[in-house]
Short mmCIF file of C-alpha atoms and ligand atoms in Angstrom, two decimals:
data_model
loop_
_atom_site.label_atom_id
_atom_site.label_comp_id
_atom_site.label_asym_id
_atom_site.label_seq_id
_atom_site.Cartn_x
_atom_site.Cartn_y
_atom_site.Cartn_z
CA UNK A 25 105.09 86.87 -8.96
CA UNK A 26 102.80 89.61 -10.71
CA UNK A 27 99.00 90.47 -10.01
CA UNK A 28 98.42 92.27 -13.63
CA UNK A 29 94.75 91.35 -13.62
CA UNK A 30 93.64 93.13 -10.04
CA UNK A 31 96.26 96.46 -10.97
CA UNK A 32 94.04 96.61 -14.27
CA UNK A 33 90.97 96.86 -12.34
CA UNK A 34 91.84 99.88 -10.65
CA UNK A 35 92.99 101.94 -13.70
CA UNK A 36 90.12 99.89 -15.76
CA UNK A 37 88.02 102.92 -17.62
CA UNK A 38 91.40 104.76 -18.21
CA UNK A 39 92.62 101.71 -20.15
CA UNK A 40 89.39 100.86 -21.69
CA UNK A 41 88.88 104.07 -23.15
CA UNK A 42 92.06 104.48 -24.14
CA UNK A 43 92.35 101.02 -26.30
CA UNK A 44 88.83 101.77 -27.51
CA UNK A 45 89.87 105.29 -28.68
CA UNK A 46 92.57 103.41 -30.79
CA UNK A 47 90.00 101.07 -32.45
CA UNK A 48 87.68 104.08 -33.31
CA UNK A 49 90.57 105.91 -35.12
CA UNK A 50 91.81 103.06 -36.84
CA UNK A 51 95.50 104.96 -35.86
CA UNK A 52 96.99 101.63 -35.11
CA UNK A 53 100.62 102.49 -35.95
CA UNK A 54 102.47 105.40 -35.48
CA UNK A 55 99.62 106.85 -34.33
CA UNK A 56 98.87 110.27 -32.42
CA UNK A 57 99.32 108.42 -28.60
CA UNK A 58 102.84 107.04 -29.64
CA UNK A 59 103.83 110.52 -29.88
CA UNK A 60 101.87 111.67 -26.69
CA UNK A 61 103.20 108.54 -24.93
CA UNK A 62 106.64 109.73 -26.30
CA UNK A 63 106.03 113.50 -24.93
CA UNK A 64 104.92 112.74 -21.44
CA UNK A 65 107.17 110.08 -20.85
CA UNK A 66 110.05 112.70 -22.10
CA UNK A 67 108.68 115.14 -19.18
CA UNK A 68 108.41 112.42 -16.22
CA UNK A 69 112.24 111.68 -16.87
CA UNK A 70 113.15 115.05 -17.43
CA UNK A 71 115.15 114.05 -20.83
CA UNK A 72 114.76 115.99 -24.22
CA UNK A 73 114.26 112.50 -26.32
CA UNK A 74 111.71 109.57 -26.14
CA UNK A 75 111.92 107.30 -28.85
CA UNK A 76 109.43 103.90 -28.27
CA UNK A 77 110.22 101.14 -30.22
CA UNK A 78 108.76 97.32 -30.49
CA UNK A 79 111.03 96.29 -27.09
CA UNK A 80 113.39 96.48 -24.87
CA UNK A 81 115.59 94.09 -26.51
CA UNK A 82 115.04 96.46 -29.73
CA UNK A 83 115.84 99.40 -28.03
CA UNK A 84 119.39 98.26 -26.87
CA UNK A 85 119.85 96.87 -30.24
CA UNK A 86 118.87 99.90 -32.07
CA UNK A 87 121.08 102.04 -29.50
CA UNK A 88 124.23 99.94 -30.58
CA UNK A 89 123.55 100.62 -34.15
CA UNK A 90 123.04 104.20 -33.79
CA UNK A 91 126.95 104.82 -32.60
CA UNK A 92 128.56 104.27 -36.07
CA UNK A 93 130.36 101.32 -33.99
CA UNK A 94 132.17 98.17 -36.80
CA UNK A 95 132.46 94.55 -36.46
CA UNK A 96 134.73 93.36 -33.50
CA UNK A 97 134.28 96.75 -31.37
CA UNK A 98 134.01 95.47 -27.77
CA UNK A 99 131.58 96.14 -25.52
CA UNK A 100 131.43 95.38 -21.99
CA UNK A 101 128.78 94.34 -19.98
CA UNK A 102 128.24 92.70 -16.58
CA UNK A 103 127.94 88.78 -17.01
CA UNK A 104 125.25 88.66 -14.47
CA UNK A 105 121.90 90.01 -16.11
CA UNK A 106 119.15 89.08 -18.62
CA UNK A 107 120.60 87.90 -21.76
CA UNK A 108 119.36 90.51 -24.10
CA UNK A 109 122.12 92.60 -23.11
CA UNK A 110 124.78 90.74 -24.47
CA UNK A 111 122.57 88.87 -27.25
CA UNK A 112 122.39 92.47 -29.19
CA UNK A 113 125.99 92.94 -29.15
CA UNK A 114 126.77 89.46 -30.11
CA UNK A 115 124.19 89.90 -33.13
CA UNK A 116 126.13 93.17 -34.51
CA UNK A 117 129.34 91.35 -34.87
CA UNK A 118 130.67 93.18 -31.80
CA UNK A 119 132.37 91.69 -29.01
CA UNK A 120 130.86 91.26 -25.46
CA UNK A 121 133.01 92.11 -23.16
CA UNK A 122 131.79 90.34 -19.82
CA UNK A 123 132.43 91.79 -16.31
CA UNK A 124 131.88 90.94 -13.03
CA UNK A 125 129.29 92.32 -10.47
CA UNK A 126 129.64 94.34 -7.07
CA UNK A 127 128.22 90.81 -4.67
CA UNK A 128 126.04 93.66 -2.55
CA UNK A 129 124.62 95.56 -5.49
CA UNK A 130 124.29 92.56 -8.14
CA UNK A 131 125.30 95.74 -10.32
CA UNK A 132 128.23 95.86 -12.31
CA UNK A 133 131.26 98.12 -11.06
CA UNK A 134 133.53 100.87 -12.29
CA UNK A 135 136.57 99.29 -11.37
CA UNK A 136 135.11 95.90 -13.20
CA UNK A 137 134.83 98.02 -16.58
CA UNK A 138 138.19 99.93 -16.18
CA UNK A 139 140.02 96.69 -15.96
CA UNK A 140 138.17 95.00 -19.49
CA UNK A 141 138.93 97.96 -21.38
CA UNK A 142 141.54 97.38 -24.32
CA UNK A 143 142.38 99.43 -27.19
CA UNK A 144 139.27 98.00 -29.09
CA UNK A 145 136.50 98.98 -26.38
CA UNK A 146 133.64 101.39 -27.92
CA UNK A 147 131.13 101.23 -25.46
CA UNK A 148 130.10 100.40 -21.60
CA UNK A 149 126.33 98.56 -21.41
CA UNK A 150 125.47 99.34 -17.77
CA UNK A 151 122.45 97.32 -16.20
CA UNK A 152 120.42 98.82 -13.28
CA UNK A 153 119.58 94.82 -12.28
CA UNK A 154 116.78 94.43 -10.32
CA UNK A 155 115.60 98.29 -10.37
CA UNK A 156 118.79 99.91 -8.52
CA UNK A 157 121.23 102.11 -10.58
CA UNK A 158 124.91 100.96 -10.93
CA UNK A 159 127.52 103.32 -9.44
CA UNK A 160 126.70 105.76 -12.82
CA UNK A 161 129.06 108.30 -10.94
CA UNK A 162 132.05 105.91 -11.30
CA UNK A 163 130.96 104.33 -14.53
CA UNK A 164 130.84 107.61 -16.27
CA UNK A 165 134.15 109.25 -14.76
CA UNK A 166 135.27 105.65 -16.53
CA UNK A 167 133.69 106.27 -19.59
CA UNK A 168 135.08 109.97 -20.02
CA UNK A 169 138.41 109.19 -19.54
CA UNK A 170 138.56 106.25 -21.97
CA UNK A 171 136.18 108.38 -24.80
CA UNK A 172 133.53 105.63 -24.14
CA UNK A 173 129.44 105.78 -25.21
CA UNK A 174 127.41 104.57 -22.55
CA UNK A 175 124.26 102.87 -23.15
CA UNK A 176 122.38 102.15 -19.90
CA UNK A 177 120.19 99.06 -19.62
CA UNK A 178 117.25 100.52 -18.09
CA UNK A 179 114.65 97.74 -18.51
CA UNK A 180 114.30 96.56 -14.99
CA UNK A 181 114.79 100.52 -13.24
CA UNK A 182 112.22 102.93 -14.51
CA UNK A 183 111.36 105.57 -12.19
CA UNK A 184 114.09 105.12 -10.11
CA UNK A 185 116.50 108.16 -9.02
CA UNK A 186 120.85 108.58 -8.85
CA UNK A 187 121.59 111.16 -7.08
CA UNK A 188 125.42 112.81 -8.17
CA UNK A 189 128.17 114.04 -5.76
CA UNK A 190 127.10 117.76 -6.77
CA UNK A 191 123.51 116.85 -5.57
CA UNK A 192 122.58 116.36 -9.08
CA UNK A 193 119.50 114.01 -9.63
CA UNK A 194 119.00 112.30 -12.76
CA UNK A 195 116.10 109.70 -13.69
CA UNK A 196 117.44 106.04 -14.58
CA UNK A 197 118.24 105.55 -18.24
CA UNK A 198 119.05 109.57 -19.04
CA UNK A 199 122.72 109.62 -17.57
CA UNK A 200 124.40 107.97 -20.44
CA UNK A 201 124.23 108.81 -24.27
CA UNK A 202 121.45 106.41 -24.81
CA UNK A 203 119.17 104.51 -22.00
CA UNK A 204 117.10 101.82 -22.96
CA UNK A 205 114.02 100.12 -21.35
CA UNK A 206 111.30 97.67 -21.36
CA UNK A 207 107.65 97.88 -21.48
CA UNK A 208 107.15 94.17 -21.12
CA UNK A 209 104.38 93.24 -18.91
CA UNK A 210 105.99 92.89 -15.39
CA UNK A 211 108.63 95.36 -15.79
CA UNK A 212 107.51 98.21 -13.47
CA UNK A 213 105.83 100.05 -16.31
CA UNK A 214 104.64 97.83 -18.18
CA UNK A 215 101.86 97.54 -21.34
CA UNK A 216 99.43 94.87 -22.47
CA UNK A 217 102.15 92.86 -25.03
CA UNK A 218 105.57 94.10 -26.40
CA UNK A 219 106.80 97.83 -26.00
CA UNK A 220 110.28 99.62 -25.24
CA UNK A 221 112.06 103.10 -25.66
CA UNK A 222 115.01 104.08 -26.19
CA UNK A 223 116.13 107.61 -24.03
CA UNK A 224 118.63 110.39 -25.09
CA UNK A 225 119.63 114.18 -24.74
CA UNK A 226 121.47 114.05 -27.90
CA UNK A 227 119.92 115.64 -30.71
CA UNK A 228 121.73 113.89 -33.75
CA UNK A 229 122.01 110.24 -31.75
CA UNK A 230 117.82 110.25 -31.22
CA UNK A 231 117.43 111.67 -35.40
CA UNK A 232 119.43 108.92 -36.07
CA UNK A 233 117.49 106.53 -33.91
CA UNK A 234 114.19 107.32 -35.01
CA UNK A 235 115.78 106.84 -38.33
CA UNK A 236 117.18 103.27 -37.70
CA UNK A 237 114.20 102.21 -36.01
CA UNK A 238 112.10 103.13 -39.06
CA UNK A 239 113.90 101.00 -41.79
CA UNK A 240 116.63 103.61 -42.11
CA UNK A 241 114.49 105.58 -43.88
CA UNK A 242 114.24 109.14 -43.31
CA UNK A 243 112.65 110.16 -46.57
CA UNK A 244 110.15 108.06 -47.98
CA UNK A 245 111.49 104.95 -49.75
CA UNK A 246 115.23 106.75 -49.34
CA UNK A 247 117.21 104.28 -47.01
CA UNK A 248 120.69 105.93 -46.57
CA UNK A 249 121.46 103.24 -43.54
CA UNK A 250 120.42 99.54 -42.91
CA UNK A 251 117.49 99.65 -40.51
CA UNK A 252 115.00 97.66 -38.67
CA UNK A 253 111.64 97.95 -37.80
CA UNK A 254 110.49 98.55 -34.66
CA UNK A 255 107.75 100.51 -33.16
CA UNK A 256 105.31 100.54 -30.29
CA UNK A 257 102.16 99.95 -31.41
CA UNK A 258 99.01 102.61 -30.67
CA UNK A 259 96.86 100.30 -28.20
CA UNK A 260 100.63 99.90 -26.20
CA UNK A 261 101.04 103.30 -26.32
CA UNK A 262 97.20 103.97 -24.96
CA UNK A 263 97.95 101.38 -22.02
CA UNK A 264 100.99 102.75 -21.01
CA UNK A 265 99.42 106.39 -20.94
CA UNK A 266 96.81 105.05 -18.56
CA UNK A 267 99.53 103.36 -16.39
CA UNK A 268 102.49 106.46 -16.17
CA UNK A 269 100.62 108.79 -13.83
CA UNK A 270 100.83 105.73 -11.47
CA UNK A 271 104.61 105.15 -12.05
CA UNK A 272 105.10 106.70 -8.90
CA UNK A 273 103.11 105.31 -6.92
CA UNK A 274 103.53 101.88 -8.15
CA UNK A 275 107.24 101.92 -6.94
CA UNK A 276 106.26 103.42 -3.73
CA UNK A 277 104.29 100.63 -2.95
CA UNK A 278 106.68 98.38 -4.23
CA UNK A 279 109.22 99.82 -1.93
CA UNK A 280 106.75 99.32 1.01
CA UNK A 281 106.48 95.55 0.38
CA UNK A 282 110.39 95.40 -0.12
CA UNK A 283 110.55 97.09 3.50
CA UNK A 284 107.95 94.76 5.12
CA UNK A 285 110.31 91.50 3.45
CA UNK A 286 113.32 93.53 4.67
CA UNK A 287 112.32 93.91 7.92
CA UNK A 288 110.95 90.53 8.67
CA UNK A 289 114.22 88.58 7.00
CA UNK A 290 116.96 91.12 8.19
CA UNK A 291 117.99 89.14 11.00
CA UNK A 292 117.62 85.61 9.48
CA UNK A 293 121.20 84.47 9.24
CA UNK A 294 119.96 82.12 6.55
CA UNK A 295 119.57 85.41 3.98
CA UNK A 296 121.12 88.77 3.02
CA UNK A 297 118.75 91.04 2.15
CA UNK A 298 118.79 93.20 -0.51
CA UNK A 299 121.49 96.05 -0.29
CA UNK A 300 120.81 99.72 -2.55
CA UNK A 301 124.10 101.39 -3.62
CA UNK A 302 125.30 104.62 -2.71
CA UNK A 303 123.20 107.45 -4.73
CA UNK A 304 120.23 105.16 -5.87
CA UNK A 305 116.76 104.70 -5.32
CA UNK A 306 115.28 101.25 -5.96
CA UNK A 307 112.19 100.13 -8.18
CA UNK A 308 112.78 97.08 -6.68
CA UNK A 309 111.49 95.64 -10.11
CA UNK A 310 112.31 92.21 -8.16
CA UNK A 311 113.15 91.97 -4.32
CA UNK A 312 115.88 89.18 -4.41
CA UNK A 313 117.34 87.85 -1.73
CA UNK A 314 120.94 85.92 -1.20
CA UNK A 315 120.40 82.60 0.65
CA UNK A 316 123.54 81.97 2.24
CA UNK A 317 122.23 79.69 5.14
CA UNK A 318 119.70 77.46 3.62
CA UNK A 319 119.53 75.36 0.81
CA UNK A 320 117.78 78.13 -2.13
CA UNK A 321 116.12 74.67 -4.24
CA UNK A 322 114.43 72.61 -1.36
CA UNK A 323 113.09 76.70 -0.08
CA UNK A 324 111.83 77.24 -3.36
CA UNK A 325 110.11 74.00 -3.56
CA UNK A 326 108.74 74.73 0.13
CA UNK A 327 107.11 77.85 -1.15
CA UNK A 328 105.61 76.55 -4.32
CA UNK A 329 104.41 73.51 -1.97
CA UNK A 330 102.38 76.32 -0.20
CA UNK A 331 101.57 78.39 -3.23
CA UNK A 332 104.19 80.66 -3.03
CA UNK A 333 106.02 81.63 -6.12
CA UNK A 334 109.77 82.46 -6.28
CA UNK A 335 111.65 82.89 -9.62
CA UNK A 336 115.72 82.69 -10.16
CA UNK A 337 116.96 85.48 -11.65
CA UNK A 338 119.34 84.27 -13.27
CA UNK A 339 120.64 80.95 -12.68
CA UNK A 340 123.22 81.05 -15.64
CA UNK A 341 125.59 84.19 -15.84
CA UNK A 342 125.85 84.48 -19.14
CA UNK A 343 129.52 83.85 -19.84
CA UNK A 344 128.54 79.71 -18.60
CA UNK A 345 125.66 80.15 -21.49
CA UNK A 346 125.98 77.84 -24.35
CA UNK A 347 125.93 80.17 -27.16
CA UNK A 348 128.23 82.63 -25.00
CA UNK A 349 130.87 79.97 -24.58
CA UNK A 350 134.26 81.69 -25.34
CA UNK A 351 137.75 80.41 -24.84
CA UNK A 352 138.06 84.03 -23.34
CA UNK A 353 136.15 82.70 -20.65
CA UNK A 354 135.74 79.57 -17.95
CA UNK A 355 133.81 78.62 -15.18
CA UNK A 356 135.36 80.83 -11.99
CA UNK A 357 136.20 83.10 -14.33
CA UNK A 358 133.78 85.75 -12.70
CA UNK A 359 132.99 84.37 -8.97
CA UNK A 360 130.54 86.99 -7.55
CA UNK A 361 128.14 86.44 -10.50
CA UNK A 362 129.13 82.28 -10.04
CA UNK A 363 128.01 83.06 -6.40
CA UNK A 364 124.64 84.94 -7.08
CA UNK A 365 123.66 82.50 -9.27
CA UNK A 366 123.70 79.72 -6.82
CA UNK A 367 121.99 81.99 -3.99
CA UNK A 368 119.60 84.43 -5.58
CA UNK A 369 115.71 84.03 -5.08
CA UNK A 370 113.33 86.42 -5.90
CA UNK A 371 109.99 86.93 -3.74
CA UNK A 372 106.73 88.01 -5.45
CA UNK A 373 106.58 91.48 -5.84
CA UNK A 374 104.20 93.81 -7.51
CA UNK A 375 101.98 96.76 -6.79
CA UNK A 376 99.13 94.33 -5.59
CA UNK A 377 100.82 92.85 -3.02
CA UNK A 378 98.88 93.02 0.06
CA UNK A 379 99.67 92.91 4.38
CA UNK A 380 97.98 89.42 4.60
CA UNK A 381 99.72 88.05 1.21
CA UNK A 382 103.13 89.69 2.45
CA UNK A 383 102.77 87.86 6.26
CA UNK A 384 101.92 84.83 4.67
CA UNK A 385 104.84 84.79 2.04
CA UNK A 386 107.05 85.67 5.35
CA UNK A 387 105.92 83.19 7.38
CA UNK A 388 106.37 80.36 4.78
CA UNK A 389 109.94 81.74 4.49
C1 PLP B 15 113.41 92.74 -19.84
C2 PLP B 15 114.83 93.03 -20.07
C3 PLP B 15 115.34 93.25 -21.36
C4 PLP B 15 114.58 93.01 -22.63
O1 PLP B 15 113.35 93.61 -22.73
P1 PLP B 15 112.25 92.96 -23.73
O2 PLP B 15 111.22 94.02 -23.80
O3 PLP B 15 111.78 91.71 -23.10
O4 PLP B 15 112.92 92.74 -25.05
C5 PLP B 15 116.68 93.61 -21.47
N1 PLP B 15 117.47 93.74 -20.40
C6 PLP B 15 117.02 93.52 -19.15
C7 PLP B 15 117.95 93.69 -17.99
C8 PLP B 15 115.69 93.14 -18.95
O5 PLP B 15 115.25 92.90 -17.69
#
């Protein structure tokens, strides 16, 4: 699904020298390329606050505690994404609020949220699935009108672009109060182990972030909140200031393999290719594909019989989970995401990926 080995060999010395820079200063924490990683990843977004922390699960958990929001606040968030999203609320005491998704997209919809919202909603957890942004234009409008924070789940859409009615551009994650993402290995920018960030243009919210992600400690030993610890470690922060001059270009060529799969399937009437929403660009963090006229289990099995991995992302929505069970909610309860889970399959894709691997993967299809 990933090539991480042959991308490392490219940006090799960079990384090497980096890590080994680390090791010589013995600045292993909190160290001086956390805050340079911080700094330049502020500038490539074009948002006034970076704040990395341990991961992206960490990062959406640290957002919800930084709103001042109490035990049985709802939140709402699509039903059809990873299950960190919903796994921080859930651990705060608050209530996840689960939504339905737009069956094009896979991204969660303003109307969705505006019809889950009670007296008792706080906040709107928007998730860019798959490397698209939802419809941020609608979701926000939402938002406004019902006094709502917004945290966007950014894990899976770093680097990509929405584009506002006014002509307004806006990197993925900075729209919101608070956008969170993932450095996790295959995400699109990703380190060498665990890393995240948490994004905001709010002076007070990222003070009080940096606080909560430090132990709640502002002043030495002083804890005036309940904290946690997270943080990026140095040798993260050194890989992932090799890696972000090539954010760019990493998305343009996934967005050239996406186009080669796009082309080639478009006319199979056995799948639906994937669809980007009105005033996004896509990271295509995953190029997933609907399989409406073939059987997606005995295709996957095909593939892997000819060495040709394809993951299922997800096969679950989250309100069918175990731990998520809820008298709120039954199966049929949210059909798109029922849908998508039976169809979805997601091609390898990664910025490796070359002509002779892509024809191959195609004609296996
Ligand atoms: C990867 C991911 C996360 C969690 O990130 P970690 O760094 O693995 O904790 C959260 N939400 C979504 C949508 C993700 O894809």
């Amino acid at each position: 699904m990933v090539d991480l080995c042959s991308q490392y060999l490219k940006i090799k010395d960079a990384v090497d020298a980096g890590i080994q820079e680390v090791i010589d200063t013995a600045q292993f924490v909190k160290g001086g390329k956390v805050k340079e990683f911080e700094t330049r990843l502020a500038e490539y977004l074009g948002v006034k606050h970076v704040v990395a922390v341990g991961n992206g699960t960490d990062a959406l958990q640290i957002a919800l505690m930084s709103l001042g929001l109490k035990p049985g606040d709802e939140v709402i968030t699509p039903t059809f994404t990873f299950i960190a999203t919903a796994e921080v609320v859930a651990l705060l005491g608050l209530t996840p609020v689960l939504v339905d998704v737009d069956y094009d997209t896979m991204c969660v919809t303003a109307e969705a949220i505006e019809r889950a919202i009670t007296p008792r909603t706080k906040a709107i957890v928007p998730v860019h699935l798959f490397g698209q942004n939802a419809d941020m234009e609608g979701i926000l409008a939402v938002a406004r009108k019902y006094n709502l924070f917004v945290v966007e789940d950014a894990c899976q859409s770093i680097g990509s672009k929405y584009t506002f009615s006014d002509g307004r551009v806006a990197a993925s994650g900075t729209m919101g109060d608070i956008g969170c993402t993932s450095f996790f290995p295959s995400k699109n920018l990703g380190c060498y182990g665990d890393g995240g960030a948490l994004f905001t243009n709010d002076d007070e919210l990222a003070q009080k972030i940096r606080v909560i992600a430090n132990h709640g400690m502002e002043v030495r030993y002083h804890h005036d909140v309940v904290g946690v610890n997270s943080r990026l470690d140095s040798i993260q922060a050194a890989v992932l200031l090799a890696k972000l001059p090539y954010l760019d270009e990493y998305i343009e060529v996934r967005q050239e393999a996406a186009a080669y799969y796009t082309a080639a399937l478009k006319d199979d009437v056995r799948f639906l290719t994937p669809i980007v929403g009105r005033g996004t660009t896509h990271a295509f963090h995953q190029y997933t594909l609907r399989c409406v006229g073939v059987d997606r289990d005995d295709l996957r099995e095909h593939l892997a019989e000819k060495g040709v991995p394809a993951m299922i992302y997800y096969s679950i929505p989250l309100h069918l989970q175990k731990a998520y069970q809820d008298v709120r909610y039954q199966d049929g309860d949210f059909p798109v995401a029922e849908q998508l889970a039976k169809e979805v399959l997601s091609l390898p894709m990664h910025t490796e990926l070359d002509e002779e691997q892509l024809r191959y993967i195609v004609e296996c299809l």
